[in-house]
């Protein structure tokens, strides 16, 4: 959508099954087979419809058309930052079984793997919720932070070193995606759960289900809240999650078939937020920007240069036509001179100024912090 290759109304091929050519392939490379659930029939399907009913083949098509580097980059930009730096499964018990999947970060291991859009890799539930928060904030990413404030023993506030917020996609893109996600609870995969919970508020939602229903998820986004609800059977040999409440796992779910994000992960969200919101005012979702309803050339885009040396990053921006580059020091343990943040990102005229946050290479002790006076007694360290 940011590149203008697709809009909410764009028709996308959606065959029941197909086999995609991998980004890096030769005469010996097999294609990548993908199929839909039997109930997902429209072909072609609009992106808006696809966001509601989650067809595998259409989303894989969109992913490959955009290019894996752009998709992985966007996942990180929107909020999956630590997630994309981790490998897929950590260390294996047998070092001889290590492979590329387990030795490099997801941002690299998925460069030739379309399965990324199908949700096969581990993720942070907090970061998934923060993706929703970025969209709900008009495309502004802020670091998820559970700390409201820190004070020393005298009650004096202590400064918290947190990354700056960043405009990671245009507000028009974020608002359009939020609007495009609103049908999930109306005609999509969480509609039944919403009806059962008597849910009537506008909500941007997205469900997810892995093969064999071994894990399911739901992302619910409201104007002031973003929540990920994930259900999975922890352990090295997970069993399928059955498709009816109460939640249970079994080698064979019988008549309960397998779970889906809409049937198992969505109900806890609706139950919780019916209580959290109570009779509070109903807030509307943003309208879609008309420029992003169909394919459209949105003009130049600011390169994403986080992780580069500040000199290389500045040169890349100027080469792309953005001469108004400003820098600001940021205390970070990243190597000195590394760009650790940038704002804005996305489509913008060449007159747009860009701010780069550059690592100082260290995090100093919080200014003004003092240690408690020495004490004696049972609470003294080692006492």
mmCIF file of C-alpha atoms in Angstrom, residues 74-342:
data_model
loop_
_atom_site.group_PDB
_atom_site.id
_atom_site.type_symbol
_atom_site.label_atom_id
_atom_site.label_comp_id
_atom_site.label_asym_id
_atom_site.label_seq_id
_atom_site.Cartn_x
_atom_site.Cartn_y
_atom_site.Cartn_z
ATOM 1 C CA UNK A 74 7.728 -2.972 7.463
ATOM 2 C CA UNK A 75 7.198 -5.550 10.208
ATOM 3 C CA UNK A 76 10.114 -4.049 12.084
ATOM 4 C CA UNK A 77 9.090 -0.459 11.436
ATOM 5 C CA UNK A 78 5.561 -0.964 12.754
ATOM 6 C CA UNK A 79 6.747 -2.508 15.998
ATOM 7 C CA UNK A 80 8.170 -6.048 15.658
ATOM 8 C CA UNK A 81 11.654 -4.742 16.383
ATOM 9 C CA UNK A 82 13.052 -7.204 18.928
ATOM 10 C CA UNK A 83 11.063 -10.006 17.295
ATOM 11 C CA UNK A 84 12.715 -9.463 13.916
ATOM 12 C CA UNK A 85 16.158 -9.486 15.562
ATOM 13 C CA UNK A 86 15.608 -12.950 17.061
ATOM 14 C CA UNK A 87 16.045 -16.227 15.245
ATOM 15 C CA UNK A 88 13.121 -18.546 14.644
ATOM 16 C CA UNK A 89 13.495 -20.995 17.485
ATOM 17 C CA UNK A 90 16.575 -20.311 19.566
ATOM 18 C CA UNK A 91 19.235 -22.935 20.041
ATOM 19 C CA UNK A 92 18.447 -26.510 19.141
ATOM 20 C CA UNK A 93 19.444 -29.257 21.606
ATOM 21 C CA UNK A 94 21.791 -30.785 19.030
ATOM 22 C CA UNK A 95 24.307 -28.239 17.630
ATOM 23 C CA UNK A 96 24.727 -30.422 14.538
ATOM 24 C CA UNK A 97 21.091 -29.672 13.674
ATOM 25 C CA UNK A 98 21.626 -25.912 13.521
ATOM 26 C CA UNK A 99 20.543 -24.378 10.243
ATOM 27 C CA UNK A 100 20.170 -20.895 8.797
ATOM 28 C CA UNK A 101 16.722 -20.674 10.391
ATOM 29 C CA UNK A 102 18.246 -20.951 13.851
ATOM 30 C CA UNK A 103 21.463 -19.006 13.388
ATOM 31 C CA UNK A 104 20.371 -15.703 11.802
ATOM 32 C CA UNK A 105 17.632 -13.207 12.716
ATOM 33 C CA UNK A 106 14.179 -13.494 11.189
ATOM 34 C CA UNK A 107 14.859 -10.345 9.170
ATOM 35 C CA UNK A 108 17.355 -12.459 7.194
ATOM 36 C CA UNK A 109 16.033 -16.012 7.403
ATOM 37 C CA UNK A 110 12.710 -15.056 5.768
ATOM 38 C CA UNK A 111 14.237 -13.287 2.767
ATOM 39 C CA UNK A 112 13.514 -16.387 0.684
ATOM 40 C CA UNK A 113 10.553 -17.716 2.653
ATOM 41 C CA UNK A 114 6.969 -16.597 1.851
ATOM 42 C CA UNK A 115 5.733 -18.397 4.976
ATOM 43 C CA UNK A 116 6.405 -15.200 6.936
ATOM 44 C CA UNK A 117 2.968 -13.775 6.170
ATOM 45 C CA UNK A 118 1.355 -17.027 7.341
ATOM 46 C CA UNK A 119 2.633 -16.558 10.886
ATOM 47 C CA UNK A 120 4.964 -19.514 11.353
ATOM 48 C CA UNK A 121 7.601 -17.763 13.453
ATOM 49 C CA UNK A 122 7.773 -16.856 17.148
ATOM 50 C CA UNK A 123 6.877 -13.323 18.129
ATOM 51 C CA UNK A 124 6.486 -11.033 21.100
ATOM 52 C CA UNK A 125 2.812 -10.585 22.097
ATOM 53 C CA UNK A 126 3.749 -7.137 23.427
ATOM 54 C CA UNK A 127 5.276 -6.118 20.113
ATOM 55 C CA UNK A 128 2.288 -7.489 18.196
ATOM 56 C CA UNK A 129 0.014 -5.281 20.292
ATOM 57 C CA UNK A 130 2.366 -2.372 19.670
ATOM 58 C CA UNK A 131 1.949 -2.812 15.904
ATOM 59 C CA UNK A 132 -1.733 -2.070 16.472
ATOM 60 C CA UNK A 133 -0.828 0.903 18.643
ATOM 61 C CA UNK A 134 1.346 2.286 15.839
ATOM 62 C CA UNK A 135 -1.550 2.079 13.381
ATOM 63 C CA UNK A 136 -4.003 3.585 15.866
ATOM 64 C CA UNK A 137 -1.581 6.458 16.515
ATOM 65 C CA UNK A 138 -1.581 7.564 12.895
ATOM 66 C CA UNK A 139 1.594 5.675 12.024
ATOM 67 C CA UNK A 140 3.651 6.880 15.002
ATOM 68 C CA UNK A 141 5.690 4.122 16.685
ATOM 69 C CA UNK A 142 6.600 4.589 20.332
ATOM 70 C CA UNK A 143 8.535 2.082 22.447
ATOM 71 C CA UNK A 144 6.210 -0.093 24.532
ATOM 72 C CA UNK A 145 7.003 0.852 28.108
ATOM 73 C CA UNK A 146 5.295 -0.401 31.293
ATOM 74 C CA UNK A 147 7.087 2.207 33.446
ATOM 75 C CA UNK A 148 5.047 5.295 34.328
ATOM 76 C CA UNK A 149 7.849 6.909 36.344
ATOM 77 C CA UNK A 150 10.930 6.192 38.433
ATOM 78 C CA UNK A 151 11.944 8.073 41.576
ATOM 79 C CA UNK A 152 14.916 7.735 43.904
ATOM 80 C CA UNK A 153 14.643 7.188 47.663
ATOM 81 C CA UNK A 154 13.988 10.885 48.224
ATOM 82 C CA UNK A 155 11.098 10.923 45.763
ATOM 83 C CA UNK A 156 13.047 12.834 43.135
ATOM 84 C CA UNK A 157 12.165 11.811 39.540
ATOM 85 C CA UNK A 158 14.855 9.870 37.700
ATOM 86 C CA UNK A 159 15.086 10.271 33.949
ATOM 87 C CA UNK A 160 14.259 7.145 31.946
ATOM 88 C CA UNK A 161 16.291 6.551 28.802
ATOM 89 C CA UNK A 162 13.795 5.426 26.151
ATOM 90 C CA UNK A 163 13.992 5.558 22.349
ATOM 91 C CA UNK A 164 12.168 8.478 20.725
ATOM 92 C CA UNK A 165 8.855 7.989 18.982
ATOM 93 C CA UNK A 166 9.033 7.819 15.177
ATOM 94 C CA UNK A 167 6.628 8.503 12.317
ATOM 95 C CA UNK A 168 7.135 5.132 10.606
ATOM 96 C CA UNK A 169 4.340 5.294 8.006
ATOM 97 C CA UNK A 170 2.203 8.132 6.734
ATOM 98 C CA UNK A 171 -0.954 8.844 8.706
ATOM 99 C CA UNK A 172 -2.949 8.242 5.520
ATOM 100 C CA UNK A 173 -1.552 4.697 5.257
ATOM 101 C CA UNK A 174 -2.122 3.925 8.941
ATOM 102 C CA UNK A 175 -5.690 5.278 8.889
ATOM 103 C CA UNK A 176 -6.529 3.332 5.726
ATOM 104 C CA UNK A 177 -5.250 0.061 7.183
ATOM 105 C CA UNK A 178 -7.204 0.668 10.408
ATOM 106 C CA UNK A 179 -10.342 1.231 8.362
ATOM 107 C CA UNK A 180 -9.592 -1.825 6.235
ATOM 108 C CA UNK A 181 -9.467 -4.028 9.353
ATOM 109 C CA UNK A 182 -12.931 -3.039 10.613
ATOM 110 C CA UNK A 183 -14.851 -5.791 8.803
ATOM 111 C CA UNK A 184 -13.257 -8.644 10.731
ATOM 112 C CA UNK A 185 -15.884 -8.383 13.487
ATOM 113 C CA UNK A 186 -18.732 -7.685 11.030
ATOM 114 C CA UNK A 187 -18.372 -10.217 8.228
ATOM 115 C CA UNK A 188 -14.985 -11.766 8.907
ATOM 116 C CA UNK A 189 -13.338 -14.440 10.992
ATOM 117 C CA UNK A 190 -14.205 -12.940 14.401
ATOM 118 C CA UNK A 191 -17.807 -11.960 13.542
ATOM 119 C CA UNK A 192 -19.396 -14.911 15.370
ATOM 120 C CA UNK A 193 -17.372 -14.242 18.524
ATOM 121 C CA UNK A 194 -18.339 -10.551 18.356
ATOM 122 C CA UNK A 195 -22.036 -11.412 18.025
ATOM 123 C CA UNK A 196 -21.873 -13.885 20.897
ATOM 124 C CA UNK A 197 -20.307 -11.176 23.084
ATOM 125 C CA UNK A 198 -22.915 -8.591 21.943
ATOM 126 C CA UNK A 199 -20.059 -6.462 20.673
ATOM 127 C CA UNK A 200 -21.226 -3.363 18.737
ATOM 128 C CA UNK A 201 -18.242 -0.980 18.855
ATOM 129 C CA UNK A 202 -16.109 -0.224 15.779
ATOM 130 C CA UNK A 203 -12.967 -2.336 16.017
ATOM 131 C CA UNK A 204 -9.959 -3.019 13.801
ATOM 132 C CA UNK A 205 -9.275 -6.729 14.127
ATOM 133 C CA UNK A 206 -7.170 -9.502 12.611
ATOM 134 C CA UNK A 207 -7.122 -13.206 13.378
ATOM 135 C CA UNK A 208 -4.424 -15.803 12.828
ATOM 136 C CA UNK A 209 -4.257 -19.590 12.922
ATOM 137 C CA UNK A 210 -1.253 -21.872 12.402
ATOM 138 C CA UNK A 211 -1.301 -25.291 10.742
ATOM 139 C CA UNK A 212 -3.021 -27.990 12.792
ATOM 140 C CA UNK A 213 -4.397 -25.249 15.096
ATOM 141 C CA UNK A 214 -1.414 -25.502 17.428
ATOM 142 C CA UNK A 215 -1.634 -21.754 18.086
ATOM 143 C CA UNK A 216 -4.223 -19.075 17.380
ATOM 144 C CA UNK A 217 -4.238 -15.310 17.750
ATOM 145 C CA UNK A 218 -6.342 -12.167 17.610
ATOM 146 C CA UNK A 219 -5.223 -8.545 17.378
ATOM 147 C CA UNK A 220 -7.877 -6.054 18.485
ATOM 148 C CA UNK A 221 -7.310 -2.318 17.965
ATOM 149 C CA UNK A 222 -9.463 0.477 19.377
ATOM 150 C CA UNK A 223 -8.685 4.224 19.296
ATOM 151 C CA UNK A 224 -7.164 4.064 22.812
ATOM 152 C CA UNK A 225 -6.230 0.388 23.139
ATOM 153 C CA UNK A 226 -4.347 -2.290 21.241
ATOM 154 C CA UNK A 227 -4.381 -5.876 22.490
ATOM 155 C CA UNK A 228 -2.975 -9.182 21.288
ATOM 156 C CA UNK A 229 -4.740 -12.318 22.472
ATOM 157 C CA UNK A 230 -2.677 -15.459 21.820
ATOM 158 C CA UNK A 231 -3.535 -19.039 22.751
ATOM 159 C CA UNK A 232 -0.957 -21.788 22.330
ATOM 160 C CA UNK A 233 -0.020 -25.144 23.751
ATOM 161 C CA UNK A 234 3.425 -24.549 25.223
ATOM 162 C CA UNK A 235 6.113 -27.202 24.934
ATOM 163 C CA UNK A 236 8.267 -28.936 22.347
ATOM 164 C CA UNK A 237 5.441 -31.153 21.069
ATOM 165 C CA UNK A 238 2.282 -28.986 21.010
ATOM 166 C CA UNK A 239 -1.106 -30.590 20.482
ATOM 167 C CA UNK A 240 -3.904 -29.084 18.371
ATOM 168 C CA UNK A 241 -6.212 -26.682 20.181
ATOM 169 C CA UNK A 242 -9.813 -27.813 19.837
ATOM 170 C CA UNK A 243 -12.379 -25.479 18.333
ATOM 171 C CA UNK A 244 -14.823 -24.993 21.182
ATOM 172 C CA UNK A 245 -14.668 -23.411 24.617
ATOM 173 C CA UNK A 246 -13.467 -24.076 27.265
ATOM 174 C CA UNK A 247 -9.961 -24.167 25.809
ATOM 175 C CA UNK A 248 -8.459 -27.634 25.600
ATOM 176 C CA UNK A 249 -5.902 -29.560 23.568
ATOM 177 C CA UNK A 250 -6.158 -33.066 22.223
ATOM 178 C CA UNK A 251 -4.555 -35.427 19.717
ATOM 179 C CA UNK A 252 -7.998 -35.563 18.100
ATOM 180 C CA UNK A 253 -10.589 -32.842 18.635
ATOM 181 C CA UNK A 254 -13.320 -34.954 17.102
ATOM 182 C CA UNK A 255 -16.466 -32.967 16.350
ATOM 183 C CA UNK A 256 -14.882 -29.828 17.776
ATOM 184 C CA UNK A 257 -12.417 -29.701 14.839
ATOM 185 C CA UNK A 258 -9.494 -27.307 15.160
ATOM 186 C CA UNK A 259 -9.384 -23.879 16.735
ATOM 187 C CA UNK A 260 -9.195 -20.621 14.815
ATOM 188 C CA UNK A 261 -8.154 -17.180 15.955
ATOM 189 C CA UNK A 262 -11.765 -16.049 15.699
ATOM 190 C CA UNK A 263 -13.197 -18.922 17.733
ATOM 191 C CA UNK A 264 -10.678 -19.211 20.588
ATOM 192 C CA UNK A 265 -8.398 -16.140 20.741
ATOM 193 C CA UNK A 266 -11.038 -13.473 20.015
ATOM 194 C CA UNK A 267 -13.602 -14.331 22.769
ATOM 195 C CA UNK A 268 -11.219 -13.448 25.660
ATOM 196 C CA UNK A 269 -10.675 -10.040 24.047
ATOM 197 C CA UNK A 270 -14.393 -9.303 23.759
ATOM 198 C CA UNK A 271 -15.124 -10.556 27.264
ATOM 199 C CA UNK A 272 -12.380 -8.378 28.729
ATOM 200 C CA UNK A 273 -13.154 -5.201 26.824
ATOM 201 C CA UNK A 274 -16.887 -5.372 27.420
ATOM 202 C CA UNK A 275 -15.929 -4.921 31.073
ATOM 203 C CA UNK A 276 -13.039 -2.496 30.544
ATOM 204 C CA UNK A 277 -15.057 -0.120 28.363
ATOM 205 C CA UNK A 278 -18.433 -0.533 30.057
ATOM 206 C CA UNK A 279 -20.664 2.417 29.161
ATOM 207 C CA UNK A 280 -17.824 4.670 28.006
ATOM 208 C CA UNK A 281 -18.394 6.681 24.797
ATOM 209 C CA UNK A 282 -18.144 4.809 21.503
ATOM 210 C CA UNK A 283 -15.178 6.071 19.480
ATOM 211 C CA UNK A 284 -15.043 5.729 15.712
ATOM 212 C CA UNK A 285 -12.197 4.368 13.611
ATOM 213 C CA UNK A 286 -10.489 6.723 11.117
ATOM 214 C CA UNK A 287 -11.752 6.940 7.569
ATOM 215 C CA UNK A 288 -9.745 5.429 4.751
ATOM 216 C CA UNK A 289 -7.778 7.942 2.689
ATOM 217 C CA UNK A 290 -9.196 7.985 -0.874
ATOM 218 C CA UNK A 291 -5.659 7.989 -2.297
ATOM 219 C CA UNK A 292 -5.104 4.503 -0.856
ATOM 220 C CA UNK A 293 -8.279 2.781 -2.017
ATOM 221 C CA UNK A 294 -6.768 1.765 -5.359
ATOM 222 C CA UNK A 295 -3.348 1.397 -6.956
ATOM 223 C CA UNK A 296 -1.716 4.790 -7.000
ATOM 224 C CA UNK A 297 1.679 6.395 -7.421
ATOM 225 C CA UNK A 298 2.265 8.172 -4.123
ATOM 226 C CA UNK A 299 5.510 9.810 -5.145
ATOM 227 C CA UNK A 300 8.955 9.527 -3.535
ATOM 228 C CA UNK A 301 9.549 7.650 -0.296
ATOM 229 C CA UNK A 302 12.070 8.347 2.453
ATOM 230 C CA UNK A 303 14.567 5.457 2.709
ATOM 231 C CA UNK A 304 14.650 3.550 6.002
ATOM 232 C CA UNK A 305 18.212 3.904 7.291
ATOM 233 C CA UNK A 306 18.032 2.720 10.917
ATOM 234 C CA UNK A 307 21.038 0.504 11.704
ATOM 235 C CA UNK A 308 23.412 2.263 9.325
ATOM 236 C CA UNK A 309 26.358 4.490 10.168
ATOM 237 C CA UNK A 310 25.176 8.110 10.305
ATOM 238 C CA UNK A 311 27.429 9.087 7.377
ATOM 239 C CA UNK A 312 26.111 6.312 5.137
ATOM 240 C CA UNK A 313 22.539 7.019 6.245
ATOM 241 C CA UNK A 314 22.846 10.734 5.466
ATOM 242 C CA UNK A 315 24.319 10.005 2.039
ATOM 243 C CA UNK A 316 21.504 7.538 1.264
ATOM 244 C CA UNK A 317 18.855 10.108 2.161
ATOM 245 C CA UNK A 318 20.515 12.843 0.110
ATOM 246 C CA UNK A 319 20.910 10.479 -2.845
ATOM 247 C CA UNK A 320 17.154 9.859 -2.659
ATOM 248 C CA UNK A 321 16.513 13.599 -2.825
ATOM 249 C CA UNK A 322 16.095 14.417 0.878
ATOM 250 C CA UNK A 323 18.674 17.094 1.641
ATOM 251 C CA UNK A 324 17.125 18.344 4.894
ATOM 252 C CA UNK A 325 18.782 15.795 7.201
ATOM 253 C CA UNK A 326 19.105 16.631 10.891
ATOM 254 C CA UNK A 327 20.784 14.557 13.586
ATOM 255 C CA UNK A 328 20.221 14.261 17.310
ATOM 256 C CA UNK A 329 22.341 12.357 19.819
ATOM 257 C CA UNK A 330 20.689 9.491 21.647
ATOM 258 C CA UNK A 331 22.230 7.588 24.533
ATOM 259 C CA UNK A 332 22.382 3.965 23.459
ATOM 260 C CA UNK A 333 24.673 0.963 23.763
ATOM 261 C CA UNK A 334 24.608 0.559 19.970
ATOM 262 C CA UNK A 335 27.991 1.378 18.376
ATOM 263 C CA UNK A 336 28.709 5.092 18.410
ATOM 264 C CA UNK A 337 27.514 6.781 15.239
ATOM 265 C CA UNK A 338 24.833 4.178 14.469
ATOM 266 C CA UNK A 339 21.386 5.463 13.536
ATOM 267 C CA UNK A 340 19.009 4.004 16.150
ATOM 268 C CA UNK A 341 15.896 5.917 15.136
ATOM 269 C CA UNK A 342 14.502 8.006 12.320
#
